[in-house]
Coordinates of C-alpha atoms and ligand atoms in Angstrom, one line a residue:
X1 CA -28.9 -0.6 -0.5
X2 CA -29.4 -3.8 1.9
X3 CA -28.5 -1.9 4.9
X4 CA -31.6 0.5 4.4
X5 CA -33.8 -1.0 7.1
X6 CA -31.1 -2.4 10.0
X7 CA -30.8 0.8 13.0
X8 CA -29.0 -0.3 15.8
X9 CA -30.2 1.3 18.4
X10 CA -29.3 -0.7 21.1
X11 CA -26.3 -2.8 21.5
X12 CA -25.2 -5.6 24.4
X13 CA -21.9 -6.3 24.8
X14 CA -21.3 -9.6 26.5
X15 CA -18.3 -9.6 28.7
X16 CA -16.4 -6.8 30.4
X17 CA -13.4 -8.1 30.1
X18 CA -10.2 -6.1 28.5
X19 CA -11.4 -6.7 24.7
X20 CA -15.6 -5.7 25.9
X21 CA -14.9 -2.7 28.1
X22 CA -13.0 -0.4 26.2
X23 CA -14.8 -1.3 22.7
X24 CA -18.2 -1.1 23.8
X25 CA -17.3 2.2 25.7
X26 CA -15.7 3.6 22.4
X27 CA -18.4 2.5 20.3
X28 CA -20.6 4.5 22.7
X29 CA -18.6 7.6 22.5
X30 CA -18.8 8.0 18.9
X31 CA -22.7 7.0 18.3
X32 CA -23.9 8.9 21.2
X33 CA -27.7 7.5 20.0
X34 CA -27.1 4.3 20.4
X35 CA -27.7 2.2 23.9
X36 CA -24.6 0.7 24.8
X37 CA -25.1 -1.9 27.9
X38 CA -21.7 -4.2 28.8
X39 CA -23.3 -7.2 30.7
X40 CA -21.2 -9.7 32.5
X41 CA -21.3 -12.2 35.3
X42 CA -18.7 -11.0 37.1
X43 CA -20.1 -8.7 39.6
X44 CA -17.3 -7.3 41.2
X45 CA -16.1 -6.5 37.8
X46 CA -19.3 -4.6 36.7
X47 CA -19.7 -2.5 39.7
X48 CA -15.8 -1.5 39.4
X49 CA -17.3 -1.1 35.6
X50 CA -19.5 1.8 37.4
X51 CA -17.5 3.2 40.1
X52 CA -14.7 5.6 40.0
X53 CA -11.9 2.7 39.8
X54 CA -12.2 0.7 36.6
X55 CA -11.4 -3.1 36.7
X56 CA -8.7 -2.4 34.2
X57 CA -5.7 -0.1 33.1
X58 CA -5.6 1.3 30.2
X59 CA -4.3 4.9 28.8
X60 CA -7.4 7.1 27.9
X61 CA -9.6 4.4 28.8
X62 CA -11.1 6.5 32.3
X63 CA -12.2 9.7 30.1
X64 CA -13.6 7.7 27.3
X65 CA -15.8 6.1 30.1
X66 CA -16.1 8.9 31.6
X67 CA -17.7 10.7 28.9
X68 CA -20.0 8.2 27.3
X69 CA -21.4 6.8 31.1
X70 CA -21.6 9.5 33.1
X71 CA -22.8 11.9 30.4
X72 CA -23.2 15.7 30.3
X73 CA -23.5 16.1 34.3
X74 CA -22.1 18.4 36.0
X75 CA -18.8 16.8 35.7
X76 CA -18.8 17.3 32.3
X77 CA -16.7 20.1 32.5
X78 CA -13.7 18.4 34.4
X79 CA -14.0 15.4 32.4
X80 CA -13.9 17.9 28.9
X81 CA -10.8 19.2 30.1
X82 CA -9.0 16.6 31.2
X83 CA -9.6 14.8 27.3
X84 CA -8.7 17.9 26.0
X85 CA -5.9 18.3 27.5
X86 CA -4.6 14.9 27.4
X87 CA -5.4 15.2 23.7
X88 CA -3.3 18.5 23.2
X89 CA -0.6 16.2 24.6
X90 CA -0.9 13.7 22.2
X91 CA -2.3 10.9 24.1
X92 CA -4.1 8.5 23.4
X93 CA -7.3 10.7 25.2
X94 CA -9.7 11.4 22.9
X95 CA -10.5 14.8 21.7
X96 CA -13.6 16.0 22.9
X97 CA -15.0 17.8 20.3
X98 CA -18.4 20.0 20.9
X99 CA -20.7 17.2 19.8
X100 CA -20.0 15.7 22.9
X101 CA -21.2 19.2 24.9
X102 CA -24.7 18.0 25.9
X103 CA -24.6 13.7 25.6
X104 CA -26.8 11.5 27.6
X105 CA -25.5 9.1 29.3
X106 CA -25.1 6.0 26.6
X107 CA -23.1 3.5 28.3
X108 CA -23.7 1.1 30.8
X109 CA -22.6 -2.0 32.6
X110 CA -25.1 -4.3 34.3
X111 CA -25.1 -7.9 35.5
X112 CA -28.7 -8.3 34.2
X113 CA -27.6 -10.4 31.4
X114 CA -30.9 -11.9 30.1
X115 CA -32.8 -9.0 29.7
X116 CA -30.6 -6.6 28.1
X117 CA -30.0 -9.2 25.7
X118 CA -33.4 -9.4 25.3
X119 CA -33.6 -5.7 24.4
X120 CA -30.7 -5.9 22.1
X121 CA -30.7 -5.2 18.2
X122 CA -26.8 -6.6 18.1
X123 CA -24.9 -8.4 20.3
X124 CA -21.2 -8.6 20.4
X125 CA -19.7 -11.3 22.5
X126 CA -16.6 -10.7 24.1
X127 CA -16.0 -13.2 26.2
X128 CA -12.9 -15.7 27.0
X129 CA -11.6 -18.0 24.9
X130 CA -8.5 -19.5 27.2
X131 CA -6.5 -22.7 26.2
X132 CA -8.8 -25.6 27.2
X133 CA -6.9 -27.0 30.4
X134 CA -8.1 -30.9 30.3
X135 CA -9.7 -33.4 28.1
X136 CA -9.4 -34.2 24.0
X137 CA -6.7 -31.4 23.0
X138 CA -5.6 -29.9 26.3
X139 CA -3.0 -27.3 26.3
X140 CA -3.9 -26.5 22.4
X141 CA -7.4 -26.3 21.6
X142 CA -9.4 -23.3 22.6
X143 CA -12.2 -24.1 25.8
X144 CA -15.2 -22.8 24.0
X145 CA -17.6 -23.0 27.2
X146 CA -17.8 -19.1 27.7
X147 CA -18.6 -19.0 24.2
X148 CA -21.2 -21.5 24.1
X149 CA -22.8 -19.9 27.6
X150 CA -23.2 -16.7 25.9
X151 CA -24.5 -17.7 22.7
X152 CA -27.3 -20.1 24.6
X153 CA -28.0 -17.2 26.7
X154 CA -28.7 -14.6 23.3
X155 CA -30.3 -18.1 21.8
X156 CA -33.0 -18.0 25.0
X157 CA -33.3 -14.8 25.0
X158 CA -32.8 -12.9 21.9
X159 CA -35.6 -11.7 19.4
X160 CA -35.3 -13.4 16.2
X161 CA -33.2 -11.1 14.2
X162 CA -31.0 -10.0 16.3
X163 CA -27.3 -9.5 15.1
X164 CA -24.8 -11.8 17.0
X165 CA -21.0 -10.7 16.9
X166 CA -18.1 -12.6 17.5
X167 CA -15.5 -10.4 18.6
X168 CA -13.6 -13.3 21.1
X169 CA -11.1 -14.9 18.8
X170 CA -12.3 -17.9 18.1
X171 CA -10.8 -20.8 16.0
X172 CA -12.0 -20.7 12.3
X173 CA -16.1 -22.4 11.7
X174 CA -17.0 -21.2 15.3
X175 CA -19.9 -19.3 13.4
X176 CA -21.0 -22.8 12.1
X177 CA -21.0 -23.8 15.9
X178 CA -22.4 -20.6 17.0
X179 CA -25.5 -21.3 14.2
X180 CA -25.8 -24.6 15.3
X181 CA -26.9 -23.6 19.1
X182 CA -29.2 -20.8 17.9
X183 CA -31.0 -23.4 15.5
X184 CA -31.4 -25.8 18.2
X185 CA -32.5 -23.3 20.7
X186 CA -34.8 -21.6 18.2
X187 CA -35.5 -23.6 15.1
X188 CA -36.5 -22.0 12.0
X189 CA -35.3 -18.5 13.8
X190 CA -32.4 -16.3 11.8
X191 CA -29.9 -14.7 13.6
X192 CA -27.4 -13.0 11.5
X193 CA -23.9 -14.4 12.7
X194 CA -21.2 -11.8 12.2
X195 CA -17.3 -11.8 12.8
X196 CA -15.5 -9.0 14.0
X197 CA -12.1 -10.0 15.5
X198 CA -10.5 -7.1 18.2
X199 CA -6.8 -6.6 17.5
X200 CA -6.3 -3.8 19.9
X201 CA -3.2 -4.4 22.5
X202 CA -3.4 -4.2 25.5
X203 CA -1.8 -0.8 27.1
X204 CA -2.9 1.4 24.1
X205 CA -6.2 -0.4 23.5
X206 CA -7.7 3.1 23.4
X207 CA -5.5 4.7 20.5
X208 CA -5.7 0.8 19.2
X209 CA -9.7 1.4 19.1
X210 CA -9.8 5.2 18.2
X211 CA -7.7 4.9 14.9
X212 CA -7.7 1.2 14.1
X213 CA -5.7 -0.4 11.3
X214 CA -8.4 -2.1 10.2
X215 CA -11.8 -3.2 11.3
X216 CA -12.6 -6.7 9.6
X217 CA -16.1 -7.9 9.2
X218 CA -16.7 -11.0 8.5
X219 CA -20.5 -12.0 7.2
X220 CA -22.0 -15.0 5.4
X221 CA -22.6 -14.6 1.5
X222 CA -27.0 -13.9 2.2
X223 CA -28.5 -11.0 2.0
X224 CA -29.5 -11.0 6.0
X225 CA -25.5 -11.7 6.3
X226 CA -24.9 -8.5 4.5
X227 CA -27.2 -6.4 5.9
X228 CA -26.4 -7.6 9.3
X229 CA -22.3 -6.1 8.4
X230 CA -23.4 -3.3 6.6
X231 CA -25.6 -2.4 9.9
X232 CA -22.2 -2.9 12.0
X233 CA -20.2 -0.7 9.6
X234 CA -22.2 1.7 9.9
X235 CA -21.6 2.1 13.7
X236 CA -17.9 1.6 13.0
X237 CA -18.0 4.2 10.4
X238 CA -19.2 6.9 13.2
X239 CA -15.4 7.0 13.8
X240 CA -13.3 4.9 11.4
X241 CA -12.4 6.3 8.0
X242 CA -14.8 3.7 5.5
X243 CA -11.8 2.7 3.8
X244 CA -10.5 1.0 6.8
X245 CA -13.6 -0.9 7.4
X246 CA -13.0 -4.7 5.7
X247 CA -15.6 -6.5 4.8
X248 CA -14.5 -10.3 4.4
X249 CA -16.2 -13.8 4.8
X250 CA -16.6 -15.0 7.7
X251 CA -14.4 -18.0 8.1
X252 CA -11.4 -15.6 6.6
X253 CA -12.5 -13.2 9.7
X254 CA -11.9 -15.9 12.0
X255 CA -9.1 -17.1 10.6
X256 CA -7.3 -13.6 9.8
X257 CA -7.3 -13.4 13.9
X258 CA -5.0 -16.5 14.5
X259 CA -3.3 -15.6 11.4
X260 CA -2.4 -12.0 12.7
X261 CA -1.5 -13.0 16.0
X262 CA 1.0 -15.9 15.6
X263 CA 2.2 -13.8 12.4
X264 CA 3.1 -10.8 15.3
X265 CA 4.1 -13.8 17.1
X266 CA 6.5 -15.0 15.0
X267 CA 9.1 -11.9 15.0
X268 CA 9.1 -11.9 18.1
X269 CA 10.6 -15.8 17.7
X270 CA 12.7 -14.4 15.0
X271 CA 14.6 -11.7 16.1
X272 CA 15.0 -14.1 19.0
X273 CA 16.1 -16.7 17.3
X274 CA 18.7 -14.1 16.1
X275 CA 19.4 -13.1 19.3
X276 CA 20.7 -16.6 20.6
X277 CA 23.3 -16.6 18.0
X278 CA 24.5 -13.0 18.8
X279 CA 25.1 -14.3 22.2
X280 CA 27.0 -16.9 20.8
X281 CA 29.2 -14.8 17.9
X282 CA 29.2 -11.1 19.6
X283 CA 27.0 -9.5 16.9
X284 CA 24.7 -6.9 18.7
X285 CA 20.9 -8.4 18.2
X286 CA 19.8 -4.6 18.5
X287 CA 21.9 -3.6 15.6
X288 CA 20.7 -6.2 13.5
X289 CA 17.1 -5.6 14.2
X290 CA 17.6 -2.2 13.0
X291 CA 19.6 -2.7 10.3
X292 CA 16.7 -5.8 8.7
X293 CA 13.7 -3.4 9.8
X294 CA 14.7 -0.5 7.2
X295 CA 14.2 -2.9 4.7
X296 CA 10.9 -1.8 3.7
X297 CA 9.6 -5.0 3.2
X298 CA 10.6 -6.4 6.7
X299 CA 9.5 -3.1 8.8
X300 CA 10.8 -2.3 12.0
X301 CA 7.8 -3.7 14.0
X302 CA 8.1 -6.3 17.1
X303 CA 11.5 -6.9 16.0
X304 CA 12.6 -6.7 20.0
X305 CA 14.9 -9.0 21.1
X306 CA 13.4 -9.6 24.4
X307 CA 12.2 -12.4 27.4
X308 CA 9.3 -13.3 24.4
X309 CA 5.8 -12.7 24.1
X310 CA 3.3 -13.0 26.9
X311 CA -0.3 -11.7 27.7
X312 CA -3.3 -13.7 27.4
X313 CA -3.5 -13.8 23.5
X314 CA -0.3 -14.7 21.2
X315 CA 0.2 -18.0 23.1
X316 CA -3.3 -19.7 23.2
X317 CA -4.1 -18.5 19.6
X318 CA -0.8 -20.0 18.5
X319 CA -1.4 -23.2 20.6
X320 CA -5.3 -23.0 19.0
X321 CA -3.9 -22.6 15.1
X322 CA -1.4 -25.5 15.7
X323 CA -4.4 -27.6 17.0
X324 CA -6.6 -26.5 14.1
X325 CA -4.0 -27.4 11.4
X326 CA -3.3 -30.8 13.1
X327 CA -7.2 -31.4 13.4
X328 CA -7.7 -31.1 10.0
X329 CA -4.7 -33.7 8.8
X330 CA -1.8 -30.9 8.3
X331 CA 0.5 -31.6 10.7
X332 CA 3.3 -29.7 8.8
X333 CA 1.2 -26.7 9.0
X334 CA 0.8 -27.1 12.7
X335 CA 4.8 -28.1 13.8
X336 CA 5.8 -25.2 11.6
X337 CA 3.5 -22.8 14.5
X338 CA 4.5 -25.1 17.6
X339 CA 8.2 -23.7 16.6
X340 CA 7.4 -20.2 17.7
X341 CA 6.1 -21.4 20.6
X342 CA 9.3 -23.8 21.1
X343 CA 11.8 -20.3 20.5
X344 CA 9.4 -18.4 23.0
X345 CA 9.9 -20.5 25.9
X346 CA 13.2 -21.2 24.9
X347 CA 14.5 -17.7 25.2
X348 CA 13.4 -17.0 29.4
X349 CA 14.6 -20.6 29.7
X350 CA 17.9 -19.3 28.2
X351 CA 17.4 -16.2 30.1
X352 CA 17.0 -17.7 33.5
X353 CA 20.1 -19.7 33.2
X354 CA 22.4 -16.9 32.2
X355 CA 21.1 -15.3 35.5
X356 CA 21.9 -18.4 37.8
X357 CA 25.3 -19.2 35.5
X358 CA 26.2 -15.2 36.7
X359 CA 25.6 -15.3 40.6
X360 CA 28.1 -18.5 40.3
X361 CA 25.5 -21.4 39.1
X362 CA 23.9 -20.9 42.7
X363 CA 20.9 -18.9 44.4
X364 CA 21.4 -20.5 47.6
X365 CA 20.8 -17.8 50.2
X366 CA 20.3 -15.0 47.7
X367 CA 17.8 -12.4 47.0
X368 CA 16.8 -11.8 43.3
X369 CA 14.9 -8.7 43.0
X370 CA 12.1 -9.0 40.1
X371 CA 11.4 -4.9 38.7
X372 CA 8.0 -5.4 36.9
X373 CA 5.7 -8.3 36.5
X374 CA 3.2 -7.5 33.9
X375 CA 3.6 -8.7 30.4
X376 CA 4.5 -5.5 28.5
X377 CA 4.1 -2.1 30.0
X378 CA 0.9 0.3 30.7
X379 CA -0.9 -2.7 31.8
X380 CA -1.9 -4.3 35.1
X381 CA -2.8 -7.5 33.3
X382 CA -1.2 -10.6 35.3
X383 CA -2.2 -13.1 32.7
X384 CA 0.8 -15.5 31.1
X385 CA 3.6 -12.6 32.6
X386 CA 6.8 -13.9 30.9
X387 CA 8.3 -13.6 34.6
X388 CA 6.4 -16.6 35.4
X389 CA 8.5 -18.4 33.6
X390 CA 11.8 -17.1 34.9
X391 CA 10.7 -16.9 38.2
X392 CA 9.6 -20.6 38.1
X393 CA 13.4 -21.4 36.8
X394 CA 14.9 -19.4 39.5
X395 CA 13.0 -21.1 42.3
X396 CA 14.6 -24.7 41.2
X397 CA 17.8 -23.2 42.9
X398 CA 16.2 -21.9 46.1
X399 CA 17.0 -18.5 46.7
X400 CA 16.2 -17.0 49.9
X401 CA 13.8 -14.5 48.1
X402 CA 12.0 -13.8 45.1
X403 CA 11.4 -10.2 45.7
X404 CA 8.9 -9.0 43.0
X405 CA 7.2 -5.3 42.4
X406 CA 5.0 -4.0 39.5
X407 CA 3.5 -0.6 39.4
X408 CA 0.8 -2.0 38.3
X409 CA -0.1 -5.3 39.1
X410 CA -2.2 -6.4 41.8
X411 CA -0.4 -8.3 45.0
X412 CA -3.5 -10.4 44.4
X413 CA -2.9 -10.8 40.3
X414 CA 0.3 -11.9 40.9
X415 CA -0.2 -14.2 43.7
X416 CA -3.1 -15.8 41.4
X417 CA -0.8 -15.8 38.5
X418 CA 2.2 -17.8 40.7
X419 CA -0.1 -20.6 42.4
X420 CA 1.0 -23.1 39.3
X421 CA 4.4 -22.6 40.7
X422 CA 3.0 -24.1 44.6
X423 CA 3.8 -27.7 44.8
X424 CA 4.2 -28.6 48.5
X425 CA 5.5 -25.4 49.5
X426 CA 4.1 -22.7 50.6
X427 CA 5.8 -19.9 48.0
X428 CA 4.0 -16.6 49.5
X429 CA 3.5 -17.3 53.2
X430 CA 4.9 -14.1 54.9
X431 CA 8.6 -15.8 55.2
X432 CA 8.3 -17.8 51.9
X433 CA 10.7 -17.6 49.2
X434 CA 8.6 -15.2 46.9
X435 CA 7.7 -12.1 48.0
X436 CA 5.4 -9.0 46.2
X437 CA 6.5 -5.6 47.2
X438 CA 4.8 -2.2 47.7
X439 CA 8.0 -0.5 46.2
X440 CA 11.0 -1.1 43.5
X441 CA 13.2 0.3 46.5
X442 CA 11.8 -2.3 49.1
X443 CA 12.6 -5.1 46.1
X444 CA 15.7 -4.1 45.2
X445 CA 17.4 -4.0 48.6
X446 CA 20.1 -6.1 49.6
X447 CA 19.2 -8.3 46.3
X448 CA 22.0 -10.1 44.5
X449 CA 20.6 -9.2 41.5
X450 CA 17.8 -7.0 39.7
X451 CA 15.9 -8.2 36.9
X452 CA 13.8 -5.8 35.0
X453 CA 11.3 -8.2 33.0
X454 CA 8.5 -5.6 32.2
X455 CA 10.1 -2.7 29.9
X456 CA 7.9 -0.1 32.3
X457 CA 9.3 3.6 31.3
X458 CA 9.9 4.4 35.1
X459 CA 12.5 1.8 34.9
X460 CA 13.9 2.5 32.3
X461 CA 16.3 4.8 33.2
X462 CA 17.4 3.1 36.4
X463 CA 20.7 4.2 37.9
X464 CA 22.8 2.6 40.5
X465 CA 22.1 5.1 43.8
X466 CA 24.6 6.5 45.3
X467 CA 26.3 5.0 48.4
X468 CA 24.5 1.6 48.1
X469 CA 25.5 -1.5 48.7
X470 CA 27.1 -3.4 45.3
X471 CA 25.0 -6.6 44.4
X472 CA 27.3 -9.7 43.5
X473 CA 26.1 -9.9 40.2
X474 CA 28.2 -7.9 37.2
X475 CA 26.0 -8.5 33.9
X476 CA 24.7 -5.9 32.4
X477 CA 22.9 -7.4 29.7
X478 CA 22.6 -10.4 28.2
X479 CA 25.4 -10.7 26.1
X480 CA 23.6 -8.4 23.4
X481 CA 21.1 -10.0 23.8
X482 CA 19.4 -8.0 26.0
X483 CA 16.0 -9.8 26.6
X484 CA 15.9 -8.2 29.7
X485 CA 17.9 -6.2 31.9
X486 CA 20.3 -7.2 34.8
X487 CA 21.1 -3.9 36.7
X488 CA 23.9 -4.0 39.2
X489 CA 22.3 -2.1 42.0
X490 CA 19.4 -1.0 44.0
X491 CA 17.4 1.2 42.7
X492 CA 15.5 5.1 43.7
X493 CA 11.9 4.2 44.4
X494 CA 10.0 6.1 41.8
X495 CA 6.5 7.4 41.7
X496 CA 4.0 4.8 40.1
X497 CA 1.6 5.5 37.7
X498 CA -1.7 7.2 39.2
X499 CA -4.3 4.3 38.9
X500 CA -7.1 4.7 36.8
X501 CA -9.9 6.6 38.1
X502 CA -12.9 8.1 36.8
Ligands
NAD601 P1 -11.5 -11.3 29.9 O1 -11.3 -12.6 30.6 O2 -10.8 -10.0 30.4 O3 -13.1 -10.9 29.9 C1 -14.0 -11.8 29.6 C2 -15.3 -11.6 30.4 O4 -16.4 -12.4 29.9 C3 -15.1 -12.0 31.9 O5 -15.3 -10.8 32.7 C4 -16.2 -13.1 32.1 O6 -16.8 -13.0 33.4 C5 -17.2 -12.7 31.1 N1 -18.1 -13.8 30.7 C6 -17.7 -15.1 30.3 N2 -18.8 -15.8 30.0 C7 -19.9 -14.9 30.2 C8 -21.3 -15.1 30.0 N3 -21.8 -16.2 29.5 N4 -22.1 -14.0 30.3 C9 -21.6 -12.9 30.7 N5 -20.2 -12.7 30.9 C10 -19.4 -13.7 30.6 O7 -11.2 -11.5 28.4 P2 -10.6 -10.5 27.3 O8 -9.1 -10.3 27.6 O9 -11.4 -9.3 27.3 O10 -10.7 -11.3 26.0 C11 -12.0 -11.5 25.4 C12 -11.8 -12.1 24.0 O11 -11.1 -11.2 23.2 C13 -10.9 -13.4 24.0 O12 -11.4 -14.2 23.0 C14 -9.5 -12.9 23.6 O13 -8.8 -13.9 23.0 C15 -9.9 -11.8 22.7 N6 -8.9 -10.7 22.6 C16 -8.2 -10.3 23.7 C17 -7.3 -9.2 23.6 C18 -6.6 -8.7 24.8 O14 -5.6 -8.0 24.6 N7 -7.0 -9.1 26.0 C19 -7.1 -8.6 22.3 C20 -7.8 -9.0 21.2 C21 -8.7 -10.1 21.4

C-alpha cells in the first residue's frame, strides 16, 4: 500500500474565497484530527472568516463553521441543535452526529500566510483564476497571477514534501507550470503536485460538498504522485462513499473541470437556443424542456430556459477552453465553445429589447424596477449577475431609474459590479439613473415595469397588491420564453432571508 506512510495532519488552504471556505471547513468537520488553517490576504475577509458574520452566504455553511471553529464550547449545545434540526428538515445542515460531542476546535482562518504554509503537510490552493483583462489573450485566457503568488509563496516556504493541490480551475498543464516554479524556487526539491477540481455551486455548496457527485483526483503516474492522492483520498474518504472518489491523471483532472463546466454550460445555450424559436413559432419552451428531459439520455438538468448563465465560473472557463483549443492550432474546437458563449449573451440581449419593444420602444422618463441581482438564488455573490447585462441595455434608452433590490446582495457588490457600466456619467450618485434599494416594495413603486432576473423563492410567488397603481407594461412573460419574468405590478415587500451568522 503506497499510502502507508502519508498522515495529514495539518492542512493549509490558500484562499478564503467561495471555493476555500466552505471545503476546507467541511473537510475539517469530518477529520476532526486534522489542523485545518484557511489563510488569505484579504484581511477583512479572514476576520469576517472568524466573527459571527461570514464573508459569504451559503445554506448550512454557518453551522458547519460553527462546529469545526468554535468547537465543543459552551455553545456547542445551541450550535448541535440548530444542525440537528435543520437536518431533520432536510437541509442542507449537516447532521451532527455524537462524534462531534466533544471536538476541538480544528478550523481556522489566519492571514499569516507564510508560516502556516510552512507548517503544512498539504496545501490546497484555492485561489482566483479570473479571465485575464489585458495583454496576449485578453478576455479568454485565464490570469494566472494568484496562482503563481500562491505557489511561490508554498515554493519559499514549504518543507520538501509537502502535497500541493490545485483545487482553482485552472487550464489543462497548469501542474507543469506549477512544477516549474517549485523547481526553480527549490531545485532538486519534490513536491507532489495534485489536482482536485471543486464543482460545488454556489447556493448549495454545502449539500454540493457533503454528498458530492464525484471527487476527482488527479496525480502524476510516480509513486510520490500516488501516494500524495491516496493521502488526499483518504481525508475525502472521512465523508465520501470510496466509490465516488476518482482517481484520474492529472492533466484529465484539469481538463475534466473546463469540460464539465462549458458542458453544464452548453444546455443552458441549448434550451435557449430553443427558446428563441418558441418565441418565434408559439411552442411553449417549458413544455419542450420537459418533454426532451424524460428522455433518459438527455435528463432534465439545467434545461431552464432562462436570462443564461452567470456567476464567476461557466463564462471565464468557457472563454479559457476556447483559448486553450485555439492555442494549441484547433480552432474548430475553440469556435464550436465561443457559440455558447455567443447564445448566452444573445439571450439578455434578446431579453432586454423585448422589454424596451413593450413600454413602446422608449424608457424615456420611466422607472424599471430590477427584483434580484444575484446570479441564481441563495447567493449574495455579485460577480458576472446576468442583470448586468440587461441593465447595461436598458440604460442606452435613459430611463429615469434603474431601481434594483436583492435580498442578498451587498449595495456595495452591486455598485462594484455596475462601475463597467460608468462612462462619463455618474450612474449611482444619489439622483442618478440607477438606484439599489433597501426593499422589493421601495423598487417596485411607481415603476413601469418589474423585472425579476434572479429566480429568488420570495419572488416567486409575487402577486399584483391590491389597490396599486397599474404599471404601463402588460407582458407577462416572454412570449414562452420566459427567461425571466415581467410582472405587471408592485409588489408586498417580503421578509429577506436572515443573513448568515454564526
Ligand atoms: P474568490 O475570489 O472568492 O476567492 C479567492 C481568494 O483567494 C480571495 O479571497 C483572494 O484574496 C485569495 N488569494 C489570492 N491570491 C492569494 C495568495 N497568494 N495568498 C493568499 N490568498 C490569496 O474565488 P472563488 O470563487 O473561491 O474561486 C476560487 C477558485 O475555485 C477559482 O479558480 C474558481 O474558478 C474555482 N471555482 C469556483 C467556484 C464558485 O462557485 N465560486 C466553483 C468551483 C470552482
Amino acid at each position: 500500500n503506497t499510502a502507508a506512510n502519508v498522515s495529514i495532519w495539518h492542512v493549509c488552504c490558500i484562499g478564503a474565497g467561495y471555493v476555500g471556505g466552505p471545503t476546507a471547513a467541511v473537510m475539517a468537520l469530518h477529520n476532526p484530527n486534522v489542523r485545518v488553517t484557511v489563510v488569505d490576504r484579504d484581511e477583512t475577509r479572514i476576520n469576517a472568516w472568524k466573527g459571527r458574520h461570514l464573508p459569504i452566504h451559503e445554506p448550512g455553511l454557518a453551522s458547519v463553521v460553527r462546529l469545526a471553529r468554535d468547537g465543543s464550547k459552551e455553545r456547542r449545545q445551541g450550535a448541535r441543535g440548530q444542525a440537528a434540526a435543520g437536518a431533520t428538515k432536510g437541509s442542507q445542515t449537516p447532521t451532527d452526529g455524537s462524534s462531534h460531542s466533544s471536538r476541538q476546535p480544528n478550523l481556522f482562518f489566519s492571514t499569516a500566510c507564510a508560516e502556516t504554509i510552512a507548517n503544512a503537510d498539504m496545501i490546497l490552493v484555492s485561489v482566483n483564476t479570473p479571465t485575464k483583462l489585458r495583454g496576449v489573450g485578453a478576455g479568454r485566457a485565464t490570469d494566472m497571477t494568484a496562482v503563481e503568488g500562491a505557489v511561490r509563496d508554498v515554493a519559499i516556504h514549504a518543507r520538501p514534501g509537502t502535497i500541493l493541490v490545485e483545487k482553482s480551475t485552472v487550464p489543462c498543464k497548469t501542474g507543469q507550470l506549477i512544477k516549474d516554479i517549485l523547481e526553480a524556487y527549490r531545485p532538486g526539491i519534490s513536491f507532489p503536485v495534485l489536482s482536485n477540481p471543486e464543482f460545488l455551486s454556489e447556493g448549495t455548496a454545502i449539500r454540493d460538498l457533503m454528498k458530492p457527485d464525484r471527487v476527482v483526483i488527479g496525480c502524476e503516474s510516480t509513486i510520490p504522485g500516488h501516494r500524495a492522492a491516496a493521502a488526499l483520498a483518504n481525508l475525502y474518504a472521512s465523508w465520501v462513499p470510496r466509490s465516488k472518489i476518482a482517481p484520474i491523471g492529472l492533466w484529465s483532472s484539469e481538463l475534466c473541470k473546463l469540460a464539465a463546466n462549458a458542458m453544464l454550460a452548453q444546455r443552458v445555450s441549448s434550451i435557449n437556443s430553443i427558446s428563441a424559436i418558441c418565441e418565434r413559432t408559439g411552442a411553449d419552451v417549458s413544455e419542450i424542456a420537459k418533454s426532451v428531459g424524460m428522455d433518459a439520455r438527455i435528463g432534465s438538468q439545467f434545461l431552464k430556459a432562462g436570462l443564461g448563465f452567470g456567476g464567476s465560473c461557466f463564462r471565464k472557463d468557457i472563454a479559457s477552453l476556447t483559448y486553450l483549443a485555439e492555442s494549441l492550432g484547433l480552432p474548430e474546437v475553440a469556435a464550436y465553445w465561443q457559440q455558447v458563449l455567443e447564445m448566452n449573451n444573445f439571450q439578455r440581449d434578446r431579453f432586454a429589447r423585448h422589454v424596451i419593444s413593450s413600454l413602446n420602444n422608449t424608457l424615456r422618463g420611466k422607472k424599471i424596477a430590477i427584483l434580484g441581482y444575484a446570479f441564481k438564488k441563495n447567493t449574495g455573490d455579485a460577480r458576472e449577475s446576468p442583470a448586468l447585462d440587461v441593465i447595461r441595455i436598458l440604460l442606452e434608452e435613459n430611463p429615469r431609474c434603474v431601481a434594483i433590490y436583492d435580498p442578498l446582495c451587498s449595495a456595495a457588490d452591486i455598485q462594484r459590479e455596475l462601475r463597467v457600466l460608468e462612462d462619463d456619467r455618474p450612474l449611482m450618485r444619489p439622483d442618478g439613473p440607477v438606484q439599489i434599494m433597501s426593499s422589493a416594495y421601495e423598487a417596485c413603486a411607481d415603476s413601469n415595469a418589474v423585472l425579476v432576473l434572479t429566480d429568488w423563492d420570495m419572488f416567486k410567488n409575487s402577486r399584483p397588491v391590491a389597490g396599486s397603481k397599474p404599471v404601463e407594461v402588460a407582458v407577462d412573460q416572454f412570449d414562452g420564453a420566459a427567461p425571466a419574468s415581467i410582472l405587471r405590478l408592485p409588489l408586498r415587500s417580503e421578509k429577506p432571508p436572515t443573513p448568515p451568522e454564526t
